[in-house]
PDB file of C-alpha atoms in Angstrom:
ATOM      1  CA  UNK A   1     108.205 120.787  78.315  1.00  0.00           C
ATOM      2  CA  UNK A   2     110.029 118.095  76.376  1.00  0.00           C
ATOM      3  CA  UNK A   3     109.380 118.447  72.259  1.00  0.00           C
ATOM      4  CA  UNK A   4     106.874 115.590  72.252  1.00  0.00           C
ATOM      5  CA  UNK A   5     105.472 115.793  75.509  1.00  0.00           C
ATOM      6  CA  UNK A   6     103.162 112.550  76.615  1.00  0.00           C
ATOM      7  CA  UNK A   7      99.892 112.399  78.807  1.00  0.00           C
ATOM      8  CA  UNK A   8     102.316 111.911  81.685  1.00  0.00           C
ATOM      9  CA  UNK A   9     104.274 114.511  81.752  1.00  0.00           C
ATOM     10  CA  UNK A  10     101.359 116.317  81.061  1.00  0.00           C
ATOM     11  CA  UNK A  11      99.461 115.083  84.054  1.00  0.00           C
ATOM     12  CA  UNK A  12     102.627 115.421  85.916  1.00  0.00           C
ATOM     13  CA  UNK A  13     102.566 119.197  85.473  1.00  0.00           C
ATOM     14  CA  UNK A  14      99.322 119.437  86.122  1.00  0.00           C
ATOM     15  CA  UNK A  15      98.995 117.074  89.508  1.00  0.00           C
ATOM     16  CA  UNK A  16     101.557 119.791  90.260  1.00  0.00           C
ATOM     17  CA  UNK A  17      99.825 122.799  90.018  1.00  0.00           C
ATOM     18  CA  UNK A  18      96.746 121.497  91.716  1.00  0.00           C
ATOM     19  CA  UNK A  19      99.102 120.136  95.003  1.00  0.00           C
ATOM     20  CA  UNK A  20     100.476 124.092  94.985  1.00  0.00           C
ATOM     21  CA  UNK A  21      97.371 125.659  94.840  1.00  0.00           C
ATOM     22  CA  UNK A  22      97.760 127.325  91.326  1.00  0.00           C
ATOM     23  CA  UNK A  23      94.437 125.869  90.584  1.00  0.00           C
ATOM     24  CA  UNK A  24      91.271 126.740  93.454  1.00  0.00           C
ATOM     25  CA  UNK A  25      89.492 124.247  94.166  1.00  0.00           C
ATOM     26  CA  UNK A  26      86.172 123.661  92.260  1.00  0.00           C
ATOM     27  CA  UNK A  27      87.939 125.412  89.361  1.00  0.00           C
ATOM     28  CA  UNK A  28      86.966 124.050  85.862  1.00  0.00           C
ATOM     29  CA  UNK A  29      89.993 122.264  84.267  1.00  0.00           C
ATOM     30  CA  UNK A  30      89.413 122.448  80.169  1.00  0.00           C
ATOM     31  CA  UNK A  31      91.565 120.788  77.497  1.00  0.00           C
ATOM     32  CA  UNK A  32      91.730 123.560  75.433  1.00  0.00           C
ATOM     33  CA  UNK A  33      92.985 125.806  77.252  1.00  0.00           C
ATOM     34  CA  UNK A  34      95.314 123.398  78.930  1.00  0.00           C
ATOM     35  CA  UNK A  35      96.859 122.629  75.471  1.00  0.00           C
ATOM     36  CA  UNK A  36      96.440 126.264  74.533  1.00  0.00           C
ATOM     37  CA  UNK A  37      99.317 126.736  77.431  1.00  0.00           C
ATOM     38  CA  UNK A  38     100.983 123.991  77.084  1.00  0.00           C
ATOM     39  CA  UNK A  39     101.189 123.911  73.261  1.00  0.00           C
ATOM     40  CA  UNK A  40     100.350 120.675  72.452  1.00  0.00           C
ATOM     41  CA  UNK A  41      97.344 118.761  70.883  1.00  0.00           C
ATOM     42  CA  UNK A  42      94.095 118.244  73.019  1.00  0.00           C
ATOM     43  CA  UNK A  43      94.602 114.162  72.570  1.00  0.00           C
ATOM     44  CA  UNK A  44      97.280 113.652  75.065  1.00  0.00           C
ATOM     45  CA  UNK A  45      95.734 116.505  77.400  1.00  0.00           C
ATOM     46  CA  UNK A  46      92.580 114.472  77.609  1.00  0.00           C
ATOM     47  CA  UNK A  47      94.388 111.744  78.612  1.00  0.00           C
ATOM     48  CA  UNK A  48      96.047 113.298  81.022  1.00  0.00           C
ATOM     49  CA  UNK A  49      92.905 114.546  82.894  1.00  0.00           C
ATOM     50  CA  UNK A  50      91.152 111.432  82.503  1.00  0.00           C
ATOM     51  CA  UNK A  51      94.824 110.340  84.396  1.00  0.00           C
ATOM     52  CA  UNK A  52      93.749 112.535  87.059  1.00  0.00           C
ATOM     53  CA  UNK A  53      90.296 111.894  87.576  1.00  0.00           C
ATOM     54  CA  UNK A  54      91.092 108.233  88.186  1.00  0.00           C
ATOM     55  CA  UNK A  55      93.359 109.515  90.604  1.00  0.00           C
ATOM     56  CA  UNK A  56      90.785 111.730  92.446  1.00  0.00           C
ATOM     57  CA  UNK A  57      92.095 114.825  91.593  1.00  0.00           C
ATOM     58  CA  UNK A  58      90.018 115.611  89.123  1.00  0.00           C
ATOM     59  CA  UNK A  59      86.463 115.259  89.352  1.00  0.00           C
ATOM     60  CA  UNK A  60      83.979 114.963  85.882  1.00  0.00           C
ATOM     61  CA  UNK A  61      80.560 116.458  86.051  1.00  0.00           C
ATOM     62  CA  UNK A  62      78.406 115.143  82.762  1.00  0.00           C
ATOM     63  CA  UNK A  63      78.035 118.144  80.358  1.00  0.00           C
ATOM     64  CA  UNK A  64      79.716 120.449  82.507  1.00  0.00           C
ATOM     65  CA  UNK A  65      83.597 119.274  82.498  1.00  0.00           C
ATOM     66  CA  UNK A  66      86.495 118.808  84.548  1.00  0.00           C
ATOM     67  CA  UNK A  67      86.697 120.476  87.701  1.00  0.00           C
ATOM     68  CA  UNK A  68      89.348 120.370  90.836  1.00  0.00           C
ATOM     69  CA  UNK A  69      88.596 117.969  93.610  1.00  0.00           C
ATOM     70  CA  UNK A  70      86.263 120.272  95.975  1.00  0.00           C
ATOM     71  CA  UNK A  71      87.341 119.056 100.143  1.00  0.00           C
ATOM     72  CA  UNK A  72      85.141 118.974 102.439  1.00  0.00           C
ATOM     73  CA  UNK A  73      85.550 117.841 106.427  1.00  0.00           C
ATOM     74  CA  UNK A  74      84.014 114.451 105.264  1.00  0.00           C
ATOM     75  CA  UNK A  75      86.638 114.051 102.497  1.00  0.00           C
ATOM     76  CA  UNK A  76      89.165 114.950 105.382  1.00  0.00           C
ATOM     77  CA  UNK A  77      88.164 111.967 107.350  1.00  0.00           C
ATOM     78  CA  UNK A  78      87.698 109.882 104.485  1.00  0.00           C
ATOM     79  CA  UNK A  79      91.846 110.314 103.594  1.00  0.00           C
ATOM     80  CA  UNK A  80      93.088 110.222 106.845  1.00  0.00           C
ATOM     81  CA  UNK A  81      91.360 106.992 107.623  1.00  0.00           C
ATOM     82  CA  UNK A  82      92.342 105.499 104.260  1.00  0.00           C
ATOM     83  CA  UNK A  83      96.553 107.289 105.150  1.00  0.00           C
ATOM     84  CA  UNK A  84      96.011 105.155 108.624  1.00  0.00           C
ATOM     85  CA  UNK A  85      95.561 102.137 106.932  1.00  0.00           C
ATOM     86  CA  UNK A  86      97.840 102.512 104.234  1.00  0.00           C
ATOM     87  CA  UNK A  87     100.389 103.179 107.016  1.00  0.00           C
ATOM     88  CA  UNK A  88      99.970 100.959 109.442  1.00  0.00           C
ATOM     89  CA  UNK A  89      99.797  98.280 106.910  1.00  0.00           C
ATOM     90  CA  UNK A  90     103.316  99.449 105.712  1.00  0.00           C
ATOM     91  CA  UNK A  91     104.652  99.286 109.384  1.00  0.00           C
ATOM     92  CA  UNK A  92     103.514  95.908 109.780  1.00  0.00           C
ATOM     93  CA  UNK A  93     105.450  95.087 106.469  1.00  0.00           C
ATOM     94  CA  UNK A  94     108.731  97.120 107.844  1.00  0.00           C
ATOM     95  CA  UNK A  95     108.817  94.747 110.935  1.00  0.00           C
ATOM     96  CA  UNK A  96     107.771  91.514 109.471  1.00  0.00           C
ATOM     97  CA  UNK A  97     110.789  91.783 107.120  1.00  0.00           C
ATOM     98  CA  UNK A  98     113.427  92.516 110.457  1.00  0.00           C
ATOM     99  CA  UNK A  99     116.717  93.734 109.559  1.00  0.00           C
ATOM    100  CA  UNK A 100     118.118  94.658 108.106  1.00  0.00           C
ATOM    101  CA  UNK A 101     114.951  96.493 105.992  1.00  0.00           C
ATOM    102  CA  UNK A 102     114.277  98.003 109.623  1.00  0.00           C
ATOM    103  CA  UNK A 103     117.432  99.900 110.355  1.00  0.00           C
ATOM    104  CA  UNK A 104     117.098 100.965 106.865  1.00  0.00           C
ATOM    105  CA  UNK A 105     113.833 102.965 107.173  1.00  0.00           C
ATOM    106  CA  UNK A 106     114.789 103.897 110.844  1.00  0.00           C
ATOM    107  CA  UNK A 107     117.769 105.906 108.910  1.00  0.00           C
ATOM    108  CA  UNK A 108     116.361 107.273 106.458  1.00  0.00           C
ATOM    109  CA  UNK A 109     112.966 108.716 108.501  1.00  0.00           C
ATOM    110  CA  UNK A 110     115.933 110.378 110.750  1.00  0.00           C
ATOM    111  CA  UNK A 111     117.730 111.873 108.035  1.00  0.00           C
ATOM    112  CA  UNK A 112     113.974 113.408 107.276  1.00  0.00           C
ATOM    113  CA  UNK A 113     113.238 114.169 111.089  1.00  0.00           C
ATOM    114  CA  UNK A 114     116.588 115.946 111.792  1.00  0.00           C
ATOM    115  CA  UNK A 115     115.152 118.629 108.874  1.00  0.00           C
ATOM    116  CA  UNK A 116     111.656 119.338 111.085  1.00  0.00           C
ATOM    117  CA  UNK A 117     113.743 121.350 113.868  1.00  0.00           C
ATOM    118  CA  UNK A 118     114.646 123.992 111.810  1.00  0.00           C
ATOM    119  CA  UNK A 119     111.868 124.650 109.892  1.00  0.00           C
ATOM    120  CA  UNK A 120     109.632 124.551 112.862  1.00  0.00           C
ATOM    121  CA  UNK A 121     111.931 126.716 115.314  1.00  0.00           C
ATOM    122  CA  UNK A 122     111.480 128.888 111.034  1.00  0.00           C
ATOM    123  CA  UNK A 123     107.497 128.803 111.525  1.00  0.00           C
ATOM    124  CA  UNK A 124     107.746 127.657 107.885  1.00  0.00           C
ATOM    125  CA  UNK A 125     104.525 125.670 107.218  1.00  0.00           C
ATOM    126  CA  UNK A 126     104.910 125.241 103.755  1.00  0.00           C
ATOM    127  CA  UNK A 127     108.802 123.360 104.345  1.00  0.00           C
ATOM    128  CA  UNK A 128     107.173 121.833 107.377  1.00  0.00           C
ATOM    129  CA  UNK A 129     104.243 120.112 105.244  1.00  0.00           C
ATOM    130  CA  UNK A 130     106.920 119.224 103.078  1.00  0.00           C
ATOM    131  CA  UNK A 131     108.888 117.313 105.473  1.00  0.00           C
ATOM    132  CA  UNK A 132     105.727 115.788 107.167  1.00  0.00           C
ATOM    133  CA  UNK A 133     104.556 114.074 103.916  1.00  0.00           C
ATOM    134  CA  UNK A 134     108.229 112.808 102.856  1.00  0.00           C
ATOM    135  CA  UNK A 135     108.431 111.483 106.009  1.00  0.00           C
ATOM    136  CA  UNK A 136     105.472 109.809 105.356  1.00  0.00           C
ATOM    137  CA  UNK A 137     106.122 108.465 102.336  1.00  0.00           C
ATOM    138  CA  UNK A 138     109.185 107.187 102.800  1.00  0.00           C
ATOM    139  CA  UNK A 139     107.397 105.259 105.644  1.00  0.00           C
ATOM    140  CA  UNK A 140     105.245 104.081 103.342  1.00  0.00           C
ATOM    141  CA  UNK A 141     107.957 103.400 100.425  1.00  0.00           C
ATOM    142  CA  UNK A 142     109.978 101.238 103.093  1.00  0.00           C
ATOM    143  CA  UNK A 143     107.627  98.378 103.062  1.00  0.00           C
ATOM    144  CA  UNK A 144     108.867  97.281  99.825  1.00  0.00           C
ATOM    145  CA  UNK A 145     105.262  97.107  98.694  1.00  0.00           C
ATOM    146  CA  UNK A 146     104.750  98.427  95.543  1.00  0.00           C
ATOM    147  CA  UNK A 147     100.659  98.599  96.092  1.00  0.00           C
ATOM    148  CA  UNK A 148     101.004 100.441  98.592  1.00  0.00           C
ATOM    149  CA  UNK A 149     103.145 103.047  97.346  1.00  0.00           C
ATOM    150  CA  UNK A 150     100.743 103.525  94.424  1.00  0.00           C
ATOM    151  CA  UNK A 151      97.850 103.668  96.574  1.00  0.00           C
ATOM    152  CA  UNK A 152      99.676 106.500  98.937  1.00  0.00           C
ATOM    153  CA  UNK A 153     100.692 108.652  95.789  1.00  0.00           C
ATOM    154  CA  UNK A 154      96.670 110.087  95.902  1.00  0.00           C
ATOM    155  CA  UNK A 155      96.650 110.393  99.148  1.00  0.00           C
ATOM    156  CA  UNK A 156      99.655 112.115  99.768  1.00  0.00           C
ATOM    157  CA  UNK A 157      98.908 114.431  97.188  1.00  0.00           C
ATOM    158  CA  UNK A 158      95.245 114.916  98.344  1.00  0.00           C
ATOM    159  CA  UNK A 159      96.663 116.101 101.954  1.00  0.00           C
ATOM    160  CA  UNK A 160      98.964 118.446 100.168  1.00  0.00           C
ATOM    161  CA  UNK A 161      96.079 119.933  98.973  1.00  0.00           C
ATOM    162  CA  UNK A 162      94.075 120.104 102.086  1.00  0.00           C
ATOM    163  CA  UNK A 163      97.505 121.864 103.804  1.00  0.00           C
ATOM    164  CA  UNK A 164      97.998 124.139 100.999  1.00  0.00           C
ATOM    165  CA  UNK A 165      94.293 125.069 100.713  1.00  0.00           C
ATOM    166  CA  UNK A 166      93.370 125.647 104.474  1.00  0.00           C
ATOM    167  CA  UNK A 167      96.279 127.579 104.763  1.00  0.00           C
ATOM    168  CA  UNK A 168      96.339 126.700 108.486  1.00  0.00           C
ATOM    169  CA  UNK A 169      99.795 126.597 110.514  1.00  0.00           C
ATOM    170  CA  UNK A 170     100.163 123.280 112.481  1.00  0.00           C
ATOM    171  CA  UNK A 171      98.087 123.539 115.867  1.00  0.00           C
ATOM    172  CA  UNK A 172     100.626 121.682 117.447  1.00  0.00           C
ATOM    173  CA  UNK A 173     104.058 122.859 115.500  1.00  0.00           C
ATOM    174  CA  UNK A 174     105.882 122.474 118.841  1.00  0.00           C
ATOM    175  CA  UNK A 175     105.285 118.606 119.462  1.00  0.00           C
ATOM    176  CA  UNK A 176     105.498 117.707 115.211  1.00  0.00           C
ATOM    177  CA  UNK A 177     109.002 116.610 116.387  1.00  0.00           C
ATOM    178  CA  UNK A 178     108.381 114.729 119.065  1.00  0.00           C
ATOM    179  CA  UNK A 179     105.266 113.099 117.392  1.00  0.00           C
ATOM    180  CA  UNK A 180     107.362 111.867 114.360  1.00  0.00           C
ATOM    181  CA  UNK A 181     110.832 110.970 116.661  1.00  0.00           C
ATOM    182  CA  UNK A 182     108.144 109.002 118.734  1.00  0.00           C
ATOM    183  CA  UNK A 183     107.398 106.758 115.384  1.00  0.00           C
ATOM    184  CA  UNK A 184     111.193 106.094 114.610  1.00  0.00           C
ATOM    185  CA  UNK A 185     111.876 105.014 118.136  1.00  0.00           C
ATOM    186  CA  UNK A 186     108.730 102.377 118.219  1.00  0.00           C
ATOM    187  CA  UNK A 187     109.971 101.546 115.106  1.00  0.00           C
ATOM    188  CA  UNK A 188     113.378 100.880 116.084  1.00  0.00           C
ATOM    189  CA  UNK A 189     112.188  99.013 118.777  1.00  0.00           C
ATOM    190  CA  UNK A 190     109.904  96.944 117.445  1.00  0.00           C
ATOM    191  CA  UNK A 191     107.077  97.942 119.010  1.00  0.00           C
ATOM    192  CA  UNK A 192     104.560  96.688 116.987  1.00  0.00           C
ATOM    193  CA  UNK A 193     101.621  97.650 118.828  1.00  0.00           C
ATOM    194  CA  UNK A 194     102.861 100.751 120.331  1.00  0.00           C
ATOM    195  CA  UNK A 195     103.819 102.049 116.894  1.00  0.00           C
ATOM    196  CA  UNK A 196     100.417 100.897 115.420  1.00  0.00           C
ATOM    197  CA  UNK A 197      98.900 103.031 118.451  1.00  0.00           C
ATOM    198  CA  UNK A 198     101.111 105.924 117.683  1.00  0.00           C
ATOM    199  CA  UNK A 199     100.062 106.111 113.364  1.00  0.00           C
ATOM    200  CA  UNK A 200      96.638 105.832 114.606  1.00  0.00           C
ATOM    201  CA  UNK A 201      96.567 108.830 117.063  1.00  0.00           C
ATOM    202  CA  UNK A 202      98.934 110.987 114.560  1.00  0.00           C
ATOM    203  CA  UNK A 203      96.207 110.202 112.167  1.00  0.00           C
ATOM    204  CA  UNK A 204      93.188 111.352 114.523  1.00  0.00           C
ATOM    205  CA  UNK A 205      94.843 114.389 115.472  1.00  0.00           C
ATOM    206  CA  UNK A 206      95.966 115.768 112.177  1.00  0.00           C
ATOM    207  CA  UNK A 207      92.550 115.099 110.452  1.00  0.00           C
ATOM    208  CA  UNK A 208      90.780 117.039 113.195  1.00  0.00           C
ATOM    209  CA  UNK A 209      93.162 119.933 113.074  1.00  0.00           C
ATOM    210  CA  UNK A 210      93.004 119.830 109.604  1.00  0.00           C
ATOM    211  CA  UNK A 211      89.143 119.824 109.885  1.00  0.00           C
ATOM    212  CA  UNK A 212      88.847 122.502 112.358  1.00  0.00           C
ATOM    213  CA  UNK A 213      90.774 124.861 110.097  1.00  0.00           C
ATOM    214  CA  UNK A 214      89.234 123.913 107.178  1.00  0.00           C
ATOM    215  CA  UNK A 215      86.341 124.877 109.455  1.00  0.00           C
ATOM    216  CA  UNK A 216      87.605 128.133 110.982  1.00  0.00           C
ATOM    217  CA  UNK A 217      88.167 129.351 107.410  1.00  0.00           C
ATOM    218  CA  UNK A 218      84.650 128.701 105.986  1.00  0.00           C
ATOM    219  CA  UNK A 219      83.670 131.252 109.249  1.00  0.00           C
ATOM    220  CA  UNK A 220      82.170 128.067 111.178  1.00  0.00           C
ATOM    221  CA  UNK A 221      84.453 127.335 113.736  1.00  0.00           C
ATOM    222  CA  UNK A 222      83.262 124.643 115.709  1.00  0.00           C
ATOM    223  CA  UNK A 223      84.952 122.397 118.243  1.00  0.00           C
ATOM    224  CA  UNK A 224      86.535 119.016 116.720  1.00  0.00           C
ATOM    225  CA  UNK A 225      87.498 115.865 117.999  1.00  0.00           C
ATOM    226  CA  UNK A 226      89.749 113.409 116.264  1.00  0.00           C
ATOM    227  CA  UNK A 227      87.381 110.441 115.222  1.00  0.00           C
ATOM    228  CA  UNK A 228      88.486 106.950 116.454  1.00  0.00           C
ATOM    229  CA  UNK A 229      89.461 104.650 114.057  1.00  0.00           C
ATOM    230  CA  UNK A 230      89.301 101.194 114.772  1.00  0.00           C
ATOM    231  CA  UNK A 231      91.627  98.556 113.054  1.00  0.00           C
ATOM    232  CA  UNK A 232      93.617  95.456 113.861  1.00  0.00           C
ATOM    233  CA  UNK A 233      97.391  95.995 115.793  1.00  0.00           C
ATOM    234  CA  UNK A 234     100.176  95.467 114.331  1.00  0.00           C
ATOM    235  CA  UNK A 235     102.095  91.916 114.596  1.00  0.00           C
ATOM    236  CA  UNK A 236     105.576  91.671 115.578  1.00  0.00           C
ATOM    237  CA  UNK A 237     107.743  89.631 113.192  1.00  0.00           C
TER     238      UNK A 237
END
Protein backbone atom coordinates (compact mmCIF):
# COMPACT_ATOMS: atom_id res chain seq x y z
CA UNK A 1 0.00 0.00 0.00
CA UNK A 2 0.87 3.64 -0.57
CA UNK A 3 2.54 5.38 2.84
CA UNK A 4 -0.70 7.16 3.71
CA UNK A 5 -3.16 4.96 2.40
CA UNK A 6 -6.98 6.50 2.26
CA UNK A 7 -10.46 4.73 2.82
CA UNK A 8 -10.33 4.15 -0.93
CA UNK A 9 -7.64 2.43 -1.55
CA UNK A 10 -8.49 0.66 1.35
CA UNK A 11 -11.91 -0.34 0.15
CA UNK A 12 -10.35 -0.89 -3.14
CA UNK A 13 -8.27 -3.76 -1.76
CA UNK A 14 -10.79 -5.02 -0.02
CA UNK A 15 -13.83 -4.96 -2.83
CA UNK A 16 -10.97 -7.00 -4.30
CA UNK A 17 -10.58 -9.72 -2.16
CA UNK A 18 -14.26 -10.25 -1.69
CA UNK A 19 -14.82 -10.35 -5.92
CA UNK A 20 -11.82 -13.26 -5.73
CA UNK A 21 -13.20 -15.17 -3.16
CA UNK A 22 -10.40 -14.58 -0.49
CA UNK A 23 -13.18 -13.75 1.82
CA UNK A 24 -16.38 -16.69 2.12
CA UNK A 25 -19.26 -15.43 2.11
CA UNK A 26 -21.04 -14.69 5.47
CA UNK A 27 -17.50 -14.19 6.82
CA UNK A 28 -17.22 -11.44 9.54
CA UNK A 29 -15.19 -8.46 8.19
CA UNK A 30 -13.56 -6.57 11.50
CA UNK A 31 -11.58 -3.31 11.51
CA UNK A 32 -9.08 -4.45 13.61
CA UNK A 33 -7.91 -6.97 12.12
CA UNK A 34 -8.25 -5.36 8.75
CA UNK A 35 -5.88 -2.56 9.96
CA UNK A 36 -3.89 -5.13 11.88
CA UNK A 37 -2.96 -6.40 8.09
CA UNK A 38 -2.99 -3.60 6.49
CA UNK A 39 -1.06 -1.46 9.01
CA UNK A 40 -2.92 1.42 9.25
CA UNK A 41 -5.30 3.14 11.80
CA UNK A 42 -8.92 1.71 12.30
CA UNK A 43 -10.40 5.40 11.16
CA UNK A 44 -9.92 5.10 7.51
CA UNK A 45 -10.70 1.18 7.67
CA UNK A 46 -14.10 2.02 9.04
CA UNK A 47 -14.66 4.13 6.40
CA UNK A 48 -13.82 1.96 4.04
CA UNK A 49 -16.34 -0.76 5.13
CA UNK A 50 -18.99 1.60 5.70
CA UNK A 51 -17.80 2.32 1.66
CA UNK A 52 -18.74 -1.13 1.10
CA UNK A 53 -21.79 -1.65 2.83
CA UNK A 54 -23.36 1.20 0.88
CA UNK A 55 -22.23 -0.62 -1.96
CA UNK A 56 -23.84 -3.99 -0.96
CA UNK A 57 -20.93 -5.77 -0.37
CA UNK A 58 -20.85 -5.58 2.94
CA UNK A 59 -23.69 -6.21 5.02
CA UNK A 60 -23.98 -4.69 9.01
CA UNK A 61 -25.76 -6.77 11.55
CA UNK A 62 -26.41 -4.44 14.91
CA UNK A 63 -24.01 -5.71 17.67
CA UNK A 64 -22.66 -8.36 15.68
CA UNK A 65 -20.46 -6.51 12.82
CA UNK A 66 -19.59 -6.57 9.34
CA UNK A 67 -20.10 -9.55 7.45
CA UNK A 68 -19.74 -10.53 3.48
CA UNK A 69 -22.81 -10.20 1.37
CA UNK A 70 -24.45 -13.86 1.87
CA UNK A 71 -26.28 -14.83 -2.10
CA UNK A 72 -28.99 -16.47 -2.29
CA UNK A 73 -31.17 -17.56 -5.67
CA UNK A 74 -33.44 -14.52 -4.77
CA UNK A 75 -30.43 -12.14 -4.66
CA UNK A 76 -29.53 -13.83 -8.10
CA UNK A 77 -32.70 -12.66 -9.64
CA UNK A 78 -32.73 -9.54 -7.89
CA UNK A 79 -29.10 -8.49 -9.87
CA UNK A 80 -29.80 -9.85 -13.00
CA UNK A 81 -33.05 -8.01 -13.29
CA UNK A 82 -31.49 -4.79 -11.98
CA UNK A 83 -27.98 -5.78 -14.89
CA UNK A 84 -31.11 -5.99 -17.56
CA UNK A 85 -32.15 -2.73 -16.90
CA UNK A 86 -29.04 -1.09 -16.40
CA UNK A 87 -28.19 -2.54 -19.84
CA UNK A 88 -30.77 -2.10 -21.88
CA UNK A 89 -31.04 1.39 -20.72
CA UNK A 90 -27.35 1.86 -21.87
CA UNK A 91 -28.22 0.36 -25.37
CA UNK A 92 -30.94 2.65 -25.83
CA UNK A 93 -28.38 5.51 -25.00
CA UNK A 94 -25.65 3.86 -27.56
CA UNK A 95 -28.26 4.19 -30.44
CA UNK A 96 -29.95 7.37 -29.61
CA UNK A 97 -26.52 9.07 -29.86
CA UNK A 98 -25.84 7.30 -33.74
CA UNK A 99 -22.43 7.52 -34.94
CA UNK A 100 -20.26 7.85 -34.59
CA UNK A 101 -20.61 6.75 -30.52
CA UNK A 102 -22.06 3.45 -32.21
CA UNK A 103 -19.18 2.22 -34.28
CA UNK A 104 -17.22 3.12 -31.32
CA UNK A 105 -18.70 0.58 -28.84
CA UNK A 106 -19.29 -1.91 -31.80
CA UNK A 107 -15.21 -1.86 -31.85
CA UNK A 108 -14.36 -1.99 -28.83
CA UNK A 109 -17.05 -5.02 -27.63
CA UNK A 110 -15.14 -6.90 -30.71
CA UNK A 111 -11.80 -6.28 -29.58
CA UNK A 112 -13.37 -7.98 -26.15
CA UNK A 113 -15.33 -10.79 -28.14
CA UNK A 114 -12.35 -11.86 -30.35
CA UNK A 115 -10.64 -12.84 -26.62
CA UNK A 116 -13.85 -15.37 -25.68
CA UNK A 117 -12.65 -18.02 -28.46
CA UNK A 118 -9.69 -18.89 -26.89
CA UNK A 119 -10.44 -19.04 -23.53
CA UNK A 120 -13.51 -21.03 -24.18
CA UNK A 121 -11.93 -23.59 -26.82
CA UNK A 122 -9.12 -23.20 -22.92
CA UNK A 123 -12.26 -24.29 -20.67
CA UNK A 124 -10.93 -21.37 -18.59
CA UNK A 125 -13.94 -20.11 -16.55
CA UNK A 126 -12.23 -17.84 -14.49
CA UNK A 127 -10.66 -15.74 -17.97
CA UNK A 128 -14.05 -16.46 -19.45
CA UNK A 129 -16.01 -14.59 -16.50
CA UNK A 130 -13.50 -12.11 -16.98
CA UNK A 131 -14.19 -11.37 -20.48
CA UNK A 132 -18.04 -11.73 -20.01
CA UNK A 133 -18.21 -8.87 -17.42
CA UNK A 134 -15.70 -6.45 -19.44
CA UNK A 135 -17.73 -6.99 -22.15
CA UNK A 136 -20.39 -5.94 -20.20
CA UNK A 137 -19.17 -3.10 -18.88
CA UNK A 138 -17.83 -1.61 -21.56
CA UNK A 139 -21.44 -1.93 -22.91
CA UNK A 140 -22.49 -0.24 -20.20
CA UNK A 141 -19.50 2.47 -20.12
CA UNK A 142 -20.41 3.29 -23.92
CA UNK A 143 -23.53 5.11 -23.13
CA UNK A 144 -21.65 8.00 -21.97
CA UNK A 145 -23.79 7.93 -18.86
CA UNK A 146 -22.00 8.40 -15.95
CA UNK A 147 -25.11 7.05 -13.60
CA UNK A 148 -25.12 4.30 -15.08
CA UNK A 149 -21.67 3.31 -14.90
CA UNK A 150 -21.77 3.92 -11.13
CA UNK A 151 -24.80 2.02 -10.70
CA UNK A 152 -23.18 -1.14 -12.79
CA UNK A 153 -19.86 -1.01 -10.66
CA UNK A 154 -22.08 -3.15 -7.70
CA UNK A 155 -23.49 -5.12 -9.89
CA UNK A 156 -20.75 -6.18 -11.82
CA UNK A 157 -18.89 -6.88 -8.89
CA UNK A 158 -21.83 -8.71 -7.16
CA UNK A 159 -21.93 -11.27 -10.30
CA UNK A 160 -18.23 -11.73 -9.92
CA UNK A 161 -18.99 -12.96 -6.78
CA UNK A 162 -21.83 -15.20 -7.60
CA UNK A 163 -19.29 -16.77 -10.58
CA UNK A 164 -16.45 -17.04 -8.31
CA UNK A 165 -18.51 -18.48 -5.42
CA UNK A 166 -20.67 -21.16 -7.30
CA UNK A 167 -17.73 -22.23 -8.89
CA UNK A 168 -19.91 -23.47 -11.78
CA UNK A 169 -18.44 -23.68 -15.51
CA UNK A 170 -20.79 -21.92 -18.04
CA UNK A 171 -23.76 -24.40 -18.98
CA UNK A 172 -23.63 -23.14 -22.27
CA UNK A 173 -19.64 -22.30 -22.83
CA UNK A 174 -20.11 -23.34 -26.48
CA UNK A 175 -22.79 -20.64 -27.58
CA UNK A 176 -21.07 -17.61 -24.98
CA UNK A 177 -19.66 -16.54 -28.41
CA UNK A 178 -22.34 -16.56 -30.40
CA UNK A 179 -24.60 -15.04 -27.62
CA UNK A 180 -22.28 -11.96 -27.21
CA UNK A 181 -21.33 -11.66 -31.35
CA UNK A 182 -25.24 -11.75 -31.58
CA UNK A 183 -25.32 -8.31 -29.35
CA UNK A 184 -22.56 -6.51 -31.48
CA UNK A 185 -24.29 -7.33 -34.70
CA UNK A 186 -27.93 -5.93 -33.41
CA UNK A 187 -25.97 -3.32 -32.27
CA UNK A 188 -24.33 -2.53 -35.37
CA UNK A 189 -27.41 -2.69 -37.00
CA UNK A 190 -29.46 -0.81 -35.13
CA UNK A 191 -31.74 -3.09 -34.09
CA UNK A 192 -33.22 -1.56 -31.36
CA UNK A 193 -35.72 -3.98 -30.46
CA UNK A 194 -33.98 -7.04 -31.48
CA UNK A 195 -31.00 -6.06 -29.34
CA UNK A 196 -33.33 -5.11 -26.39
CA UNK A 197 -34.78 -8.80 -26.94
CA UNK A 198 -31.36 -10.26 -27.06
CA UNK A 199 -29.96 -8.37 -23.28
CA UNK A 200 -33.16 -9.57 -21.98
CA UNK A 201 -32.86 -13.34 -22.84
CA UNK A 202 -28.88 -13.24 -22.05
CA UNK A 203 -30.10 -11.95 -18.79
CA UNK A 204 -32.81 -14.82 -18.15
CA UNK A 205 -30.54 -17.43 -19.07
CA UNK A 206 -27.46 -16.56 -17.12
CA UNK A 207 -29.44 -15.87 -13.85
CA UNK A 208 -31.04 -19.31 -14.08
CA UNK A 209 -27.80 -21.08 -14.77
CA UNK A 210 -26.31 -19.19 -12.25
CA UNK A 211 -29.23 -20.20 -9.92
CA UNK A 212 -29.26 -23.77 -10.73
CA UNK A 213 -25.61 -24.07 -9.76
CA UNK A 214 -25.81 -22.10 -6.96
CA UNK A 215 -28.48 -24.74 -6.39
CA UNK A 216 -26.66 -27.93 -7.41
CA UNK A 217 -23.93 -26.91 -4.93
CA UNK A 218 -26.12 -26.42 -1.80
CA UNK A 219 -27.08 -30.45 -2.75
CA UNK A 220 -30.69 -29.20 -3.99
CA UNK A 221 -30.64 -29.44 -7.49
CA UNK A 222 -33.80 -28.55 -8.83
CA UNK A 223 -34.92 -27.68 -12.33
CA UNK A 224 -34.77 -23.75 -13.23
CA UNK A 225 -36.28 -21.63 -15.62
CA UNK A 226 -35.07 -18.19 -16.55
CA UNK A 227 -37.78 -15.75 -15.07
CA UNK A 228 -39.34 -13.29 -17.62
CA UNK A 229 -38.66 -9.93 -17.21
CA UNK A 230 -40.86 -7.51 -18.55
CA UNK A 231 -39.71 -3.92 -19.59
CA UNK A 232 -40.23 -1.36 -22.31
CA UNK A 233 -38.16 -1.98 -26.00
CA UNK A 234 -35.73 -0.14 -26.95
CA UNK A 235 -36.27 3.05 -29.37
CA UNK A 236 -34.36 3.52 -32.41
CA UNK A 237 -32.69 6.94 -32.72
Amino acid sequence: MEARPTAVLIADQLRARIIDGSFRLGEQVTEAAIAQQLNVSRGPVREALQRLSQEGLLVSHRNRGVFVLELSPADITEIYVARQAVETAAAREILAAGEPAVGKAVRQLARIIARLPDAVAARDWAKVAELDLRFHTALVAASGNARLSRMFVTLAAESRICMVHVKISYRRFNELVAEHQELVDLLAAADAEGLHQALVRHMETAAADLTASMLETRGTPEAVEPEAVHSEGLQSA
